[in-house]
């Protein structure tokens, strides 16, 4: 008989629906409920002078629901006492908890652990106590379960309500923190995500405010300007073809016909039109807002962040922001994401460990990994949430990636800086994403599309970045950019990690907008079997 | 001392009675069957006789399910003229592949003599050997001669021995002797009519392996070893110890659980984007693997199929179940749901909740009906022709949950009689949407999964599972299905006590599936047949003068 191969998974979150906050109000003690029982509460007409009271206590940590029930003056022998729900108008609900599992008595005591659904029903006020008797088998006494109001002392001991959460992504709406509810302690959990989209964080408002000189001039235009009239006639004697078809000729505009992307210093293009606007996405990477040089940065201009924060370092935006290809209607990042989705290459995983509360966890560990599995795609071509991805591992360790310390505040994950290298894939090109002082800010509350949105910032290693740009040469016409101008400007704008010998900065401050979907991050090891953790 | 002796003797007697088991009640049996090979049996036979690399590219006409099984429906199947054409075309395709270079060296055990003369000896050898497996019995000399003659004529026309032999093979594959399993009866005035050895071999092979008898089984039939129970037991033990037994068990549950319905399953991709063809295929495989692991490998109590939290997962299923599922080879991984999880029991797997739902929503009625009919063998009457589904299907209805929409089923007397059988079961599974994905709310309303079955109340699907587990109809249904599957026909009235006997044995054996199958396969009843005498007087009647 063929037995199945087995291996273990690290504990991963199995459901996104469970989002209860940590029991921050444990000092207030258990939550108390009560129900006054009478015949008048029944839906049918019952002639009974019976009465009773049920008192309940709910442990915030364990969800243990304890009860004491007294009934008196029933018309006949009791058949059962139960908590029923969820109540719907005009009908009787089903039994949720049998309050007399060991038999009936005038005074009943017991306890049970509530399920998530029962807790919801209870807090929504949709549970009631029902006492059934021989004369009234559907129910003789009934009483709605209500919460005992907090005392004045308990009210005084409540913390201030949490402020509304501001999300960093412009796509997601602002939400307020949900009110406190019966709280449960949860063991630290692990959240997993797969990065769905990764774009250069280009701030766009009014184009002419950002790029008063106009759009950056692409290679095709510069090549055309350098041609003689005779050359122009010759090249167009069969008619003018599109820039994308002309690029096979246009990149070879070095003095001896060299490819100017691979030899960007051979020609002197007009200076690149760079962003002159004041606002950008990003982080303060060098700890200064005056733009002065530091031991790990070169002098440069700062931006103001989208939330008004000062000292934002994002020279990459300054470099790319006036290019059609990298803006919203351009195709470079769009192509890159689409191609990554369809090819399944360059899949990046995020793993957040040690989460005790998805709104506030002071000490978490954030892992960035490369996946060996491609995306799982639905019938509409979208990436499926909750797929499983194996971490690319070699000799029992992840081949790529790093682990950062972080914290979750008001539902937003923020990581400490770290150096990150991950193989990046986009537009049919592999490159190494080499970010120094990388930090991530990720809003863990999913948007309507189910994705979580975030911002990544750091100093992108210049050589690694240019290597990727060279591989995008085939899109030089589609993206309408020029290698010599871009290279020259990038050298001037680079602001991170000066070379000790030359003083020239070797990295460019950058920011990327990313979104991700919930996923299971699988670390392979030889244990059995898989158990879901909730 | 005397009292002690009496007690000791009584205890010894009881022990002997238990050790020996209750005796199988005698039964007259049922009629011998004439059954069309099912699609899976056809494919298995071709793979077993010629190899898995021989492609069987065809669509098979569906067989109507009778008394819950296609295995019984196969006994009432008809083949349309178009169906005959398809079988002939398929036979040609298979024969051509078998005789192609690269295959014939393996599959034709003799090399034809060189020269213009047709090598009839080689052709005879191939026809006789292959025909024995295809027809599930040795061919008569006249049959062999007929196919060889056909092959010779074709070889002459085509100028090639193997091309000619392909025609002979094609004729065998298109023959009713291959396509239909016809059982032969041996009558002896001294004993009850019985199936002959080859028919017994075929019943055993279709039951335990879902394919044609292998060489060892055919040889046992030829030697007369299957005419008594010792010989049958030897073969049953051999076949149940084989890895092929799993194939047979999978085929049985595929039939019993109506998993062939997956072939026509459709889901609204806009509502359930995660549900794809890969998910449907894996959902079908998941329940079969769950049952095989549980009932054959771990040999657990059959009733625990309603409460087991152990299953297997694959990559496509992971997002639907929202659980991790990645294996090094991209295949299946064992999985266990945690204690208290609503996903306990096969009734919560996609093979139930997704298969028995509408394309765009869940269906408590379909799910309840499926459990009643497939697992409890309780027939639910068809709805009356005048039933109005508009109330349930009204998208503008104020009712937010299925329970609210179905309240009419429980209050309208014309509906409640049948729906009280189905809806309480199905409503307990409402935490799973039409694609089998777990949910707590429907249209913003919390879903109530409480209910009652057989007087047992429950609050969710795992409670339903516990209630079903203890229903005596569960093991009784398996016994009924397994016996009729093996026999290939419905239960006869005289066999009711026989079923009770099998149920008692099943219980005594802690509801282990292997034991049940062994009991059935080694029962006298399985090979007993009752034959209605042909009224020969009609044959001798003289034709009236005209």
XYZ file of N, CA and C in Angstrom, chain A residues 96-263:
504
model
N -27.865 25.525 22.258
C -26.425 25.731 22.148
C -25.696 25.052 23.314
N -26.210 25.209 24.517
C -25.536 24.637 25.696
C -26.597 23.997 26.575
N -26.379 22.753 26.938
C -27.258 22.074 27.885
C -26.800 22.468 29.286
N -27.645 23.132 30.035
C -27.250 23.590 31.369
C -27.448 22.509 32.429
N -28.030 21.387 32.048
C -28.231 20.304 33.014
C -27.730 18.990 32.419
N -26.457 18.931 32.052
C -25.979 17.706 31.414
C -25.967 16.505 32.336
N -25.944 16.765 33.640
C -25.905 15.633 34.577
C -27.228 15.434 35.271
N -28.255 15.995 34.708
C -29.563 15.807 35.316
C -30.089 17.103 35.890
N -31.397 17.094 36.155
C -32.054 18.335 36.562
C -32.098 18.453 38.072
N -32.082 19.689 38.537
C -32.191 19.975 39.963
C -32.738 21.383 40.090
N -33.195 21.734 41.264
C -33.741 23.076 41.459
C -32.648 24.125 41.265
N -31.466 23.756 41.775
C -30.325 24.637 41.545
C -29.352 23.900 40.626
N -28.968 24.600 39.564
C -28.041 23.990 38.608
C -26.737 24.761 38.594
N -25.631 24.012 38.451
C -24.331 24.667 38.317
C -23.525 23.906 37.285
N -22.688 24.622 36.570
C -21.845 23.924 35.608
C -21.031 24.905 34.808
N -20.278 24.389 33.859
C -19.483 25.258 32.997
C -19.203 24.538 31.689
N -18.919 25.330 30.676
C -18.549 24.793 29.366
C -17.683 25.837 28.670
N -16.892 25.404 27.712
C -16.071 26.345 26.950
C -16.846 26.754 25.701
N -16.973 28.038 25.462
C -17.737 28.531 24.317
C -16.945 28.382 23.025
N -17.668 28.139 21.956
C -17.060 28.224 20.639
C -17.083 29.692 20.197
N -16.360 29.964 19.110
C -16.336 31.337 18.588
C -17.741 31.799 18.231
N -18.525 30.908 17.598
C -19.877 31.289 17.177
C -20.739 31.575 18.391
N -20.641 30.752 19.410
C -21.452 30.972 20.612
C -21.076 32.288 21.286
N -19.795 32.600 21.277
C -19.366 33.875 21.851
C -19.990 35.032 21.083
N -19.977 34.918 19.746
C -20.590 35.970 18.929
C -22.068 36.129 19.253
N -22.760 35.001 19.338
C -24.199 35.065 19.628
C -24.425 35.735 20.986
N -23.607 35.345 21.948
C -23.778 35.852 23.312
C -23.587 37.359 23.346
N -22.517 37.806 22.725
C -22.220 39.237 22.755
C -23.216 40.032 21.928
N -23.819 39.379 20.945
C -24.829 40.066 20.124
C -26.187 40.055 20.806
N -26.274 39.478 21.986
C -27.539 39.462 22.720
C -28.570 38.522 22.134
N -28.124 37.458 21.472
C -29.064 36.577 20.782
C -29.178 35.201 21.438
N -28.812 35.144 22.697
C -28.936 33.873 23.415
C -29.942 34.036 24.545
N -30.648 32.964 24.820
C -31.602 33.031 25.920
C -31.607 31.687 26.620
N -32.111 31.736 27.874
C -32.244 30.507 28.662
C -33.665 29.997 28.477
N -33.790 28.722 28.285
C -35.103 28.108 28.092
C -35.259 26.954 29.063
N -36.381 26.959 29.808
C -36.668 25.878 30.755
C -37.873 25.113 30.208
N -37.684 23.836 29.923
C -38.766 23.021 29.350
C -39.343 22.128 30.442
N -40.639 21.974 30.391
C -41.291 21.120 31.366
C -42.216 20.149 30.658
N -42.739 19.201 31.446
C -43.644 18.197 30.873
C -44.894 18.855 30.323
N -45.379 19.891 31.024
C -46.601 20.539 30.553
C -46.318 21.445 29.355
N -45.166 22.032 29.370
C -44.782 22.934 28.275
C -43.452 22.465 27.700
N -43.491 21.415 26.877
C -42.224 20.836 26.404
C -41.415 21.767 25.507
N -42.071 22.759 24.891
C -41.301 23.703 24.063
C -40.626 24.752 24.934
N -41.185 24.976 26.128
C -40.563 25.951 27.033
C -41.600 26.571 27.936
N -41.314 26.562 29.261
C -42.219 27.192 30.210
C -41.670 28.535 30.680
N -40.379 28.575 30.978
C -39.759 29.827 31.389
C -38.674 30.179 30.390
N -38.484 31.444 30.216
C -37.458 31.890 29.254
C -36.928 33.223 29.711
N -35.700 33.493 29.389
C -35.141 34.804 29.731
C -33.971 35.132 28.837
N -33.939 36.356 28.331
C -32.838 36.796 27.469
C -31.587 36.975 28.311
N -30.442 36.542 27.797
C -29.180 36.683 28.520
C -28.633 38.088 28.255
N -28.400 38.807 29.345
C -27.915 40.185 29.207
C -26.633 40.331 30.018
N -25.859 41.318 29.592
C -24.588 41.533 30.270
C -24.810 42.364 31.524
N -24.143 42.000 32.586
C -24.180 42.802 33.805
C -23.362 44.061 33.569
N -23.938 45.252 33.797
C -23.189 46.489 33.534
C -21.947 46.563 34.410
N -20.901 47.210 33.892
C -19.682 47.403 34.677
C -19.978 48.351 35.834
N -19.305 48.109 36.946
C -19.457 49.012 38.084
C -18.695 50.299 37.795
N -18.927 51.300 38.648
C -18.242 52.591 38.454
C -16.737 52.404 38.580
N -16.328 51.527 39.478
C -14.884 51.307 39.647
C -14.301 50.646 38.402
N -15.028 49.704 37.873
C -14.533 49.013 36.676
C -14.465 49.980 35.491
N -15.461 50.825 35.368
C -15.453 51.820 34.288
C -14.241 52.720 34.411
N -13.940 53.100 35.643
C -12.800 54.001 35.862
C -11.499 53.299 35.505
N -11.480 52.002 35.657
C -10.240 51.253 35.400
C -10.048 50.926 33.933
N -11.052 51.228 33.068
C -10.919 50.924 31.644
C -9.877 51.838 31.028
N -9.046 51.337 30.075
C -8.086 52.211 29.390
C -8.818 53.150 28.460
N -8.106 54.227 27.987
C -8.667 55.134 26.989
C -8.944 54.344 25.721
N -10.019 54.670 25.014
C -10.279 53.957 23.755
C -9.139 54.191 22.776
N -8.813 53.200 21.943
C -7.731 53.304 20.966
C -8.099 54.314 19.900
N -7.135 55.146 19.434
C -7.425 56.134 18.394
C -7.715 55.437 17.074
N -8.393 56.125 16.141
C -8.637 55.532 14.832
C -7.320 55.200 14.154
N -7.318 54.128 13.378
C -6.113 53.709 12.677
C -6.003 54.494 11.388
N -4.826 55.095 11.114
C -4.577 55.716 9.812
C -3.758 54.715 9.012
N -4.205 54.392 7.828
C -3.462 53.429 7.039
C -2.510 54.161 6.114
N -1.398 53.547 5.765
C -0.395 54.189 4.933
C -0.757 54.144 3.462
N -1.591 53.182 3.057
C -1.907 53.078 1.642
C -3.052 54.000 1.305
N -2.988 54.654 0.176
C -4.071 55.546 -0.223
C -5.285 54.751 -0.671
N -5.097 53.475 -0.911
C -6.210 52.691 -1.446
C -7.168 52.277 -0.347
N -6.684 52.052 0.856
C -7.544 51.515 1.912
C -8.174 52.653 2.690
N -9.434 52.459 3.127
C -10.091 53.524 3.885
C -9.566 53.569 5.304
N -9.757 54.700 5.996
C -9.402 54.775 7.409
C -10.428 53.988 8.194
N -10.010 53.332 9.217
C -10.945 52.580 10.058
C -10.652 52.911 11.500
N -11.673 52.814 12.316
C -11.470 53.033 13.745
C -11.262 51.695 14.411
N -10.584 51.700 15.535
C -10.384 50.468 16.285
C -11.728 49.952 16.744
N -11.937 48.681 16.682
C -13.225 48.111 17.082
C -13.321 48.147 18.591
N -14.553 48.231 19.134
C -14.705 48.345 20.583
C -14.234 47.080 21.280
N -13.884 47.210 22.534
C -13.406 46.065 23.301
C -14.514 45.037 23.399
N -14.170 43.799 23.366
C -15.129 42.730 23.508
C -14.507 41.663 24.376
N -15.280 40.656 24.738
C -14.734 39.575 25.566
C -13.480 39.052 24.913
N -12.410 39.031 25.635
C -11.118 38.883 25.011
C -10.518 37.525 25.333
N -9.793 37.058 24.451
C -9.183 35.750 24.637
C -7.683 35.877 24.548
N -7.020 35.070 25.328
C -5.573 35.016 25.192
C -5.250 34.078 24.044
N -4.293 34.417 23.263
C -3.918 33.537 22.182
C -2.423 33.290 22.265
N -2.077 32.096 21.926
C -0.658 31.832 21.850
C -0.115 32.659 20.701
N 1.201 32.993 20.777
C 1.788 33.739 19.656
C 1.574 32.968 18.363
N 1.154 33.694 17.362
C 0.868 33.076 16.083
C 1.797 33.587 15.027
N 1.745 32.935 13.911
C 2.549 33.332 12.757
C 1.622 33.728 11.626
N 1.883 34.875 11.048
C 1.125 35.313 9.887
C 2.010 35.157 8.648
N 1.418 34.658 7.600
C 2.174 34.484 6.355
C 1.543 35.270 5.223
N 2.392 35.788 4.360
C 1.898 36.533 3.194
C 2.766 36.222 1.989
N 2.147 36.360 0.819
C 2.917 36.294 -0.421
C 2.773 37.654 -1.101
N 3.894 38.213 -1.520
C 3.867 39.526 -2.173
C 3.217 39.383 -3.540
N 2.197 40.185 -3.779
C 1.475 40.110 -5.053
C 2.010 41.153 -6.035
N 2.182 42.365 -5.578
C 2.658 43.437 -6.451
C 3.792 44.186 -5.761
N 4.737 44.635 -6.579
C 5.896 45.373 -6.074
C 6.190 46.462 -7.086
N 5.970 47.703 -6.685
C 6.145 48.830 -7.610
C 7.068 49.852 -7.003
N 7.780 50.566 -7.853
C 8.473 51.753 -7.374
C 7.416 52.717 -6.822
N 7.691 53.293 -5.662
C 6.684 54.162 -5.021
C 6.768 55.554 -5.633
N 6.003 55.766 -6.669
C 6.008 57.036 -7.391
C 4.833 57.866 -6.896
N 5.130 58.986 -6.265
C 4.062 59.866 -5.789
C 3.534 60.657 -6.972
N 2.250 60.661 -7.187
C 1.667 61.373 -8.326
C 0.554 62.289 -7.856
N 0.715 63.551 -8.191
C -0.370 64.504 -7.935
C -0.585 65.273 -9.250
N -0.135 66.528 -9.305
C -0.201 67.261 -10.580
C 1.162 67.120 -11.253
N 1.155 66.589 -12.434
C 2.408 66.255 -13.104
C 3.348 67.450 -13.220
N 2.823 68.594 -13.584
C 3.702 69.750 -13.831
C 4.261 70.307 -12.523
N 3.611 69.988 -11.395
C 4.197 70.366 -10.103
C 5.396 69.468 -9.807
N 5.283 68.229 -10.189
C 6.369 67.282 -9.921
C 7.472 67.412 -10.972
N 7.106 67.573 -12.212
C 8.069 67.592 -13.318
C 7.846 68.830 -14.200
N 8.217 70.016 -13.711
C 7.944 71.249 -14.467
C 8.655 71.289 -15.809
N 9.729 70.532 -15.969
C 10.431 70.519 -17.254
C 9.746 69.607 -18.262
N 8.763 68.858 -17.805
C 8.087 67.926 -18.699
C 8.591 66.511 -18.496
N 8.086 65.566 -19.302
C 8.512 64.174 -19.134
C 9.966 63.992 -19.540
N 10.594 62.985 -18.926
C 11.971 62.667 -19.294
C 12.038 62.300 -20.769
N 13.145 62.663 -21.392
C 13.277 62.401 -22.826
C 13.807 60.989 -23.021
N 13.141 60.244 -23.853
C 13.510 58.846 -24.043
C 14.627 58.665 -25.050
N 15.119 57.452 -25.125
C 16.248 57.120 -25.987
C 15.926 57.368 -27.451
N 14.708 57.051 -27.820
C 14.337 57.183 -29.230
C 14.458 58.625 -29.715
N 13.992 59.578 -28.908
C 14.048 60.997 -29.262
C 15.502 61.462 -29.357
N 16.288 61.036 -28.373
C 17.687 61.462 -28.348
C 18.445 60.894 -29.553
N 18.132 59.663 -29.876
C 18.757 59.064 -31.049
C 18.372 59.824 -32.300
N 17.110 60.159 -32.404
C 16.610 60.846 -33.605
C 17.274 62.195 -33.765
N 17.459 62.863 -32.624
C 18.075 64.184 -32.688
C 19.511 64.093 -33.206
N 20.176 62.984 -32.939
C 21.571 62.861 -33.329
C 21.772 62.426 -34.773
N 20.699 62.166 -35.507
C 20.845 61.680 -36.890
C 20.941 62.850 -37.856
N 21.692 62.625 -38.946
C 21.745 63.626 -40.013
C 20.473 63.516 -40.836
N 20.201 64.507 -41.671
C 19.030 64.487 -42.541
C 19.088 63.280 -43.470
N 20.282 63.014 -43.964
C 20.422 61.873 -44.883
C 20.103 60.566 -44.182
N 20.607 60.429 -42.947
C 20.313 59.207 -42.183
C 18.837 59.084 -41.919
N 18.228 60.190 -41.599
C 16.795 60.155 -41.312
C 16.013 59.715 -42.540
N 16.404 60.242 -43.700
C 15.704 59.862 -44.937
C 15.862 58.376 -45.194
N 17.111 57.932 -44.990
C 17.387 56.526 -45.288
C 16.579 55.606 -44.384
N 16.536 55.974 -43.132
C 15.837 55.108 -42.174
C 14.337 55.111 -42.366
N 13.820 56.136 -42.983
C 12.362 56.251 -43.097
C 11.887 56.121 -44.540
N 12.749 55.613 -45.437
C 12.303 55.564 -46.839
C 11.164 54.578 -47.041
N 10.998 53.666 -46.105
C 9.831 52.783 -46.203
C 8.747 53.195 -45.219
N 8.895 54.358 -44.692
C 7.906 54.854 -43.739
C 8.447 54.809 -42.323
N 7.775 55.570 -41.457
C 8.240 55.643 -40.076
C 7.712 54.443 -39.296
N 8.583 53.759 -38.590
C 8.118 52.644 -37.758
C 8.100 53.085 -36.298
N 7.499 52.265 -35.442
C 7.312 52.628 -34.026
C 8.649 52.633 -33.287
N 8.702 53.414 -32.208
C 9.939 53.418 -31.414
C 10.362 52.020 -30.978
N 9.374 51.168 -30.647
C 9.760 49.838 -30.166
C 10.500 49.052 -31.249
N 10.181 49.347 -32.498
C 10.903 48.658 -33.579
C 12.198 49.368 -33.914
N 12.238 50.674 -33.613
C 13.458 51.420 -33.923
C 14.546 51.155 -32.882
N 14.164 50.630 -31.726
C 15.139 50.517 -30.642
C 16.299 49.610 -31.012
N 16.088 48.669 -31.917
C 17.201 47.790 -32.294
C 18.342 48.583 -32.917
N 17.977 49.724 -33.437
C 18.993 50.606 -34.020
C 19.336 51.723 -33.043
N 18.325 52.209 -32.348
C 18.505 53.450 -31.596
C 19.418 53.300 -30.387
N 19.519 52.090 -29.816
C 20.401 51.974 -28.649
C 21.871 51.946 -29.087
N 22.090 51.640 -30.348
C 23.487 51.558 -30.818
C 23.934 52.915 -31.342
N 23.908 53.907 -30.465
C 24.254 55.260 -30.890
C 25.573 55.738 -30.273
N 26.388 54.769 -29.874
C 27.712 55.147 -29.413
C 28.529 55.647 -30.601
N 29.663 56.262 -30.328
C 30.480 56.819 -31.415
C 30.832 55.798 -32.495
N 31.023 54.568 -32.053
C 31.323 53.509 -33.028
C 30.184 52.502 -33.096
N 29.029 52.979 -32.843
C 27.871 52.082 -32.911
C 27.713 51.220 -31.671
N 28.315 51.641 -30.545
C 28.199 50.832 -29.327
C 26.805 50.959 -28.720
N 26.405 49.939 -28.001
C 25.142 49.961 -27.243
C 25.335 50.922 -26.073
N 24.591 51.998 -26.021
C 24.829 53.038 -25.011
C 24.266 52.650 -23.645
N 23.481 51.560 -23.566
C 23.053 51.099 -22.245
C 24.211 50.398 -21.546
N 24.922 49.575 -22.305
C 26.058 48.870 -21.739
C 27.283 49.761 -21.630
N 27.244 50.867 -22.320
C 28.359 51.827 -22.282
C 27.791 53.232 -22.086
